Short mmCIF file of N, CA and C in Angstrom, two decimals:
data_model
loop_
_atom_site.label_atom_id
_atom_site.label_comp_id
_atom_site.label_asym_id
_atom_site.label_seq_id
_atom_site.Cartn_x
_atom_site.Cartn_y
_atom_site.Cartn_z
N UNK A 48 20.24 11.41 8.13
CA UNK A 48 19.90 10.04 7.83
C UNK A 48 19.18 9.98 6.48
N UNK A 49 19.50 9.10 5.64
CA UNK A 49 19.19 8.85 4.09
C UNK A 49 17.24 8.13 4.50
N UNK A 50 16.55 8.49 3.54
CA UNK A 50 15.63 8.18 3.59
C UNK A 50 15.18 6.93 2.57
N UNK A 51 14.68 6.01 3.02
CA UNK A 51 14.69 4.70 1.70
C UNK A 51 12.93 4.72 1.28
N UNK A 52 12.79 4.71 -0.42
CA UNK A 52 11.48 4.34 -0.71
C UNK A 52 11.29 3.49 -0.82
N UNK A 53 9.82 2.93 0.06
CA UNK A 53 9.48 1.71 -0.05
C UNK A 53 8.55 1.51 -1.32
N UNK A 54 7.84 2.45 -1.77
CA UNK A 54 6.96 2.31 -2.17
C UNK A 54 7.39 3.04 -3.66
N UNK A 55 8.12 3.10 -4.62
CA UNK A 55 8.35 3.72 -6.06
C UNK A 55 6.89 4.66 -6.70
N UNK A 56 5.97 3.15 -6.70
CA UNK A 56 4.84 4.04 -7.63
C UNK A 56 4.03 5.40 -6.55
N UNK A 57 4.03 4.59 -5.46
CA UNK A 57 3.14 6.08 -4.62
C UNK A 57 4.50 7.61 -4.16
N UNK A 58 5.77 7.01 -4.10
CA UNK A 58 6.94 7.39 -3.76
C UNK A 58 7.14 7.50 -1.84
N UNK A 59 6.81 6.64 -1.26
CA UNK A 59 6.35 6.22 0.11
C UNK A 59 7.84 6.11 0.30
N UNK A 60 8.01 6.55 1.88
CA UNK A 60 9.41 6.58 2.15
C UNK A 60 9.31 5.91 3.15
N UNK A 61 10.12 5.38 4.01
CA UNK A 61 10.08 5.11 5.44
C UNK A 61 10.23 5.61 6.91
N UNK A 62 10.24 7.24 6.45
CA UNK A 62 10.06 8.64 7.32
C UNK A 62 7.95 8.64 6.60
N UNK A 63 7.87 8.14 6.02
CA UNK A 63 6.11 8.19 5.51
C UNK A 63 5.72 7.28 6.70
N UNK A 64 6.50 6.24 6.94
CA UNK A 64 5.81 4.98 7.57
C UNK A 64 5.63 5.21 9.39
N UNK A 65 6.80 5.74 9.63
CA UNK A 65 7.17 6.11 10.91
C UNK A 65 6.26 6.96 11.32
N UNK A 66 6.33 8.25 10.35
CA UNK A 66 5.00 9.51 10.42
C UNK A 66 3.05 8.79 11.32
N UNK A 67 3.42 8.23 9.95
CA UNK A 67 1.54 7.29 10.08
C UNK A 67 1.82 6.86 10.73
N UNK A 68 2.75 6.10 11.63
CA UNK A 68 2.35 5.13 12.75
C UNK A 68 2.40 6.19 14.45
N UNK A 69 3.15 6.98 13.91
CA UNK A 69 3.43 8.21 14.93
C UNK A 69 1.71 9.11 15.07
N UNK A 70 1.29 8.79 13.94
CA UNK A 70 -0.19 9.66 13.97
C UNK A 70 -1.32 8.54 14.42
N UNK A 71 -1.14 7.02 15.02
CA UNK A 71 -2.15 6.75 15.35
C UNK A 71 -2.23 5.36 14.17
N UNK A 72 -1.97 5.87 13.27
CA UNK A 72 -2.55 5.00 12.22
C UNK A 72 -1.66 3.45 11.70
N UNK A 73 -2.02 2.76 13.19
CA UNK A 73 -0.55 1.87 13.34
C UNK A 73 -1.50 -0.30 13.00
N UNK A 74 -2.39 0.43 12.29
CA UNK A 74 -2.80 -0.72 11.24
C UNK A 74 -2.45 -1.27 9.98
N UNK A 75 -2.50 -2.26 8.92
CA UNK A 75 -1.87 -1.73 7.55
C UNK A 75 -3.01 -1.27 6.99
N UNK A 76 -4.50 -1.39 7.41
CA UNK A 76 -5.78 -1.09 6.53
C UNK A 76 -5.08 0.83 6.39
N UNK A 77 -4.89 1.04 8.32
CA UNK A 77 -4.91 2.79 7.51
C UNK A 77 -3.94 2.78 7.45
N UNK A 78 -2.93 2.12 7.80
CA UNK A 78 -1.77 2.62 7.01
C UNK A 78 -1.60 3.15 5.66
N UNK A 79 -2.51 2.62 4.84
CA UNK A 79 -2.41 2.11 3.59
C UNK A 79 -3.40 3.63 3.32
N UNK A 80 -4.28 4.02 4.37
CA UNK A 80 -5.18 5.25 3.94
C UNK A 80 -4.54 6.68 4.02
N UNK A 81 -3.81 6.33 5.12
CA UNK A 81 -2.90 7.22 5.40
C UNK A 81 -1.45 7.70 4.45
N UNK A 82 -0.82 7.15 4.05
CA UNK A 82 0.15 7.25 3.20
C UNK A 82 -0.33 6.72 1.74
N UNK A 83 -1.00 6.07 1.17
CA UNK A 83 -1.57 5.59 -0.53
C UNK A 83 -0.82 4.75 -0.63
N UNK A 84 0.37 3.92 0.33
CA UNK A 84 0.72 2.85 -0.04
C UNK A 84 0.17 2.09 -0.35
N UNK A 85 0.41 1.12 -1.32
CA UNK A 85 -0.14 0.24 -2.25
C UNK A 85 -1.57 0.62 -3.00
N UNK A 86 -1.43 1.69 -3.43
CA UNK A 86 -2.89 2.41 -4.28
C UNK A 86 -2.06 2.64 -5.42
N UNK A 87 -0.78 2.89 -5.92
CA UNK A 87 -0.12 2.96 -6.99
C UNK A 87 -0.51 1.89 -8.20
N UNK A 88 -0.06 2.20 -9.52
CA UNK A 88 -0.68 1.60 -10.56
C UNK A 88 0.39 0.07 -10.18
N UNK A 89 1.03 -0.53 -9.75
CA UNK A 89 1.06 -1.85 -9.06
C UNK A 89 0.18 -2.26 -8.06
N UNK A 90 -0.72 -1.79 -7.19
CA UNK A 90 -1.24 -2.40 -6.58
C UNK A 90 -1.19 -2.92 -5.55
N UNK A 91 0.56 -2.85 -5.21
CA UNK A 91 1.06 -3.51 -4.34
C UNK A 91 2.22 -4.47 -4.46
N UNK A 92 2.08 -4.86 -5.73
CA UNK A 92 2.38 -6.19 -5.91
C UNK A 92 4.48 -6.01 -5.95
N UNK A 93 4.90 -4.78 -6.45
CA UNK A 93 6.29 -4.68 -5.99
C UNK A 93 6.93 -3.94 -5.00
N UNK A 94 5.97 -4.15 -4.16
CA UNK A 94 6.14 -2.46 -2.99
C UNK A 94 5.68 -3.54 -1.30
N UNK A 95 4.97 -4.32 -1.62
CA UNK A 95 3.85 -4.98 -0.27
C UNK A 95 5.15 -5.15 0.96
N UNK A 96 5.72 -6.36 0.41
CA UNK A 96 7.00 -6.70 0.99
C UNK A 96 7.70 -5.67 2.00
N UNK A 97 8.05 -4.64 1.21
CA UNK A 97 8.61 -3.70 1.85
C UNK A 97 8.25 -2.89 2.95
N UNK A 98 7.07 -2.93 2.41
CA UNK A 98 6.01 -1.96 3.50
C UNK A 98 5.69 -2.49 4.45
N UNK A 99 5.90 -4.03 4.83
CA UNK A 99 5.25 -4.87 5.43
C UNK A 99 6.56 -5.17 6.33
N UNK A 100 7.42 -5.16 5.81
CA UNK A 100 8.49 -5.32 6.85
C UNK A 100 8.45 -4.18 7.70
N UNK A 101 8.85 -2.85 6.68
CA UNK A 101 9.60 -1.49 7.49
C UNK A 101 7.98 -1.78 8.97
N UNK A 102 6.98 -1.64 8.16
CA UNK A 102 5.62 -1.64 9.49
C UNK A 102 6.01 -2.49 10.26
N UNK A 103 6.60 -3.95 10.16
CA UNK A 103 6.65 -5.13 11.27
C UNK A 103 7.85 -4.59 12.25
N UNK A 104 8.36 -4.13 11.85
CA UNK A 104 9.94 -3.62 11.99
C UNK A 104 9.54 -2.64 13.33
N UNK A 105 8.74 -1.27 13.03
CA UNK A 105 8.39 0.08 13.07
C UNK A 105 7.57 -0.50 14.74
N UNK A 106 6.68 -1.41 14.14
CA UNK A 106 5.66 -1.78 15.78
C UNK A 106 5.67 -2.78 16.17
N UNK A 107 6.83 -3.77 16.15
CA UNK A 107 7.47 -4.80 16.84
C UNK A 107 6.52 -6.19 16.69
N UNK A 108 5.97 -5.88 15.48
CA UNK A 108 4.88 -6.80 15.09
C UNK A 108 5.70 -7.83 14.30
N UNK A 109 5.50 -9.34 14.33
CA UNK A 109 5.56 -10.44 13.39
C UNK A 109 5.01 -10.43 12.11
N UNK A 110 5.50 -9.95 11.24
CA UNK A 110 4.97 -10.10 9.35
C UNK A 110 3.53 -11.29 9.23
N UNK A 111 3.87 -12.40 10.44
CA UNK A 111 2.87 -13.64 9.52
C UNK A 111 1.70 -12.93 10.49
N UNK A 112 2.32 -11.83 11.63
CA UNK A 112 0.48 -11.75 12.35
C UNK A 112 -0.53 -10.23 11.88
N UNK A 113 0.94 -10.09 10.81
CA UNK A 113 0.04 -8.46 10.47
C UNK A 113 -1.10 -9.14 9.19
N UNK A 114 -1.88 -8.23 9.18
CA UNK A 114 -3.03 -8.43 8.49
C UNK A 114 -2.86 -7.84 6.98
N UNK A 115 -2.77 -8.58 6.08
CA UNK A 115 -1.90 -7.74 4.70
C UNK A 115 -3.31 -7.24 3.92
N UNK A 116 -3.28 -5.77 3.41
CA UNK A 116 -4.10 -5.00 2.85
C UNK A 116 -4.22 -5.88 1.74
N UNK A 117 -5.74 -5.71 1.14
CA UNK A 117 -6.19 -6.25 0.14
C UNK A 117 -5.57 -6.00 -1.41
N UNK A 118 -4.94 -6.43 -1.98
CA UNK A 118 -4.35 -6.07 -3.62
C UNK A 118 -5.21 -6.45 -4.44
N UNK A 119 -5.62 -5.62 -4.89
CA UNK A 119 -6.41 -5.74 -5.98
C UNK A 119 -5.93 -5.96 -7.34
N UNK A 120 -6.20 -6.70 -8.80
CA UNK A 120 -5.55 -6.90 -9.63
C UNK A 120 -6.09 -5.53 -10.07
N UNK A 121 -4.76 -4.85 -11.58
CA UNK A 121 -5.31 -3.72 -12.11
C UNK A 121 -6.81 -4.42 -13.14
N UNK A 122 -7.40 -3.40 -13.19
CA UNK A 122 -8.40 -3.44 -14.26
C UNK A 122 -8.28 -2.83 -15.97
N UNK A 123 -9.14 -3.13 -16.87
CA UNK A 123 -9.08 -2.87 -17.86
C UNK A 123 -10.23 -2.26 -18.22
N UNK A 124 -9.91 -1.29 -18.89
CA UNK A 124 -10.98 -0.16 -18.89
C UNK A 124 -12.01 -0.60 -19.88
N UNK A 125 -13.12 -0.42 -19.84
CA UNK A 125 -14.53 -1.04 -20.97
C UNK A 125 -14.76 0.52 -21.13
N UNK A 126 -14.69 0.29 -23.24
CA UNK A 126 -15.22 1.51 -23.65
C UNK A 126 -16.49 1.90 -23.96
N UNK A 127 -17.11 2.57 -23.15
CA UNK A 127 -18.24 3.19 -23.16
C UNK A 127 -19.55 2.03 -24.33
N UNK A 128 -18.50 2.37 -25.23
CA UNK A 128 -19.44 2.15 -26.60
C UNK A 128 -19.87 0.61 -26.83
N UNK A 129 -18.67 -0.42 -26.32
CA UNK A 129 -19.08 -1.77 -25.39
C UNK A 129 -20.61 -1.87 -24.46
N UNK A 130 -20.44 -1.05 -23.66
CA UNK A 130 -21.69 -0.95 -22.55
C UNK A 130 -22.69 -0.84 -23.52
N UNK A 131 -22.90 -0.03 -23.98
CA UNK A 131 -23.84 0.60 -24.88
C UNK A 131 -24.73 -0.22 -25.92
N UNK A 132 -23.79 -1.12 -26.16
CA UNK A 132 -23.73 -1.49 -27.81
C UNK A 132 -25.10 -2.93 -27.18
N UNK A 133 -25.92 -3.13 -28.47
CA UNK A 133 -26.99 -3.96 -28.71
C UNK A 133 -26.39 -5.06 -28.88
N UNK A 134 -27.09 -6.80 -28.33
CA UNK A 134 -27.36 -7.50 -28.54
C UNK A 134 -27.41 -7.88 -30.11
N UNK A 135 -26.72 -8.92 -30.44
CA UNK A 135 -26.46 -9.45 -32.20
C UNK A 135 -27.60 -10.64 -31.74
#
């Protein structure tokens, strides 16, 4: 059986999803601890969908009653010398 990625940036498969839910971890909070889905430099934001089905799919759960992990926007890094720097 062909294995499908849900997840590109973490490279999360749906033998990943089955695994974690097979180990207990049949929430999306640990889901999400368990496999790094949606910790990739998206965030989530082209991967959620997917993950959210194969899981609704996986534990016979309704998409609108699962609880969707927090996405965070990416950040932008402040250089040091910013922090640092004096008052004009």
């Amino acid at each position: 059986m062909k294995r499908r990625i849900l997840c590109l940036c973490m490279d999360v498969t749906d033998h990943d999803i089955e695994t974690a839910i097979a180990e207990g971890f049949d929430q999306t909070e640990t889901l999400k601890r368990f496999t790094a889905v949606l910790m990739g430099p998206c965030e989530g934001k082209s991967c959620a969908l997917n993950v959210l089905r194969e899981f609704a799919r996986l534990t016979g759960k309704n998409i609108a009653e699962l609880r969707v992990p927090t996405l965070r926007p990416p950040i932008r890094p402040l250089p040091l010398a910013v922090m640092g720097a004096e008052e004009s």
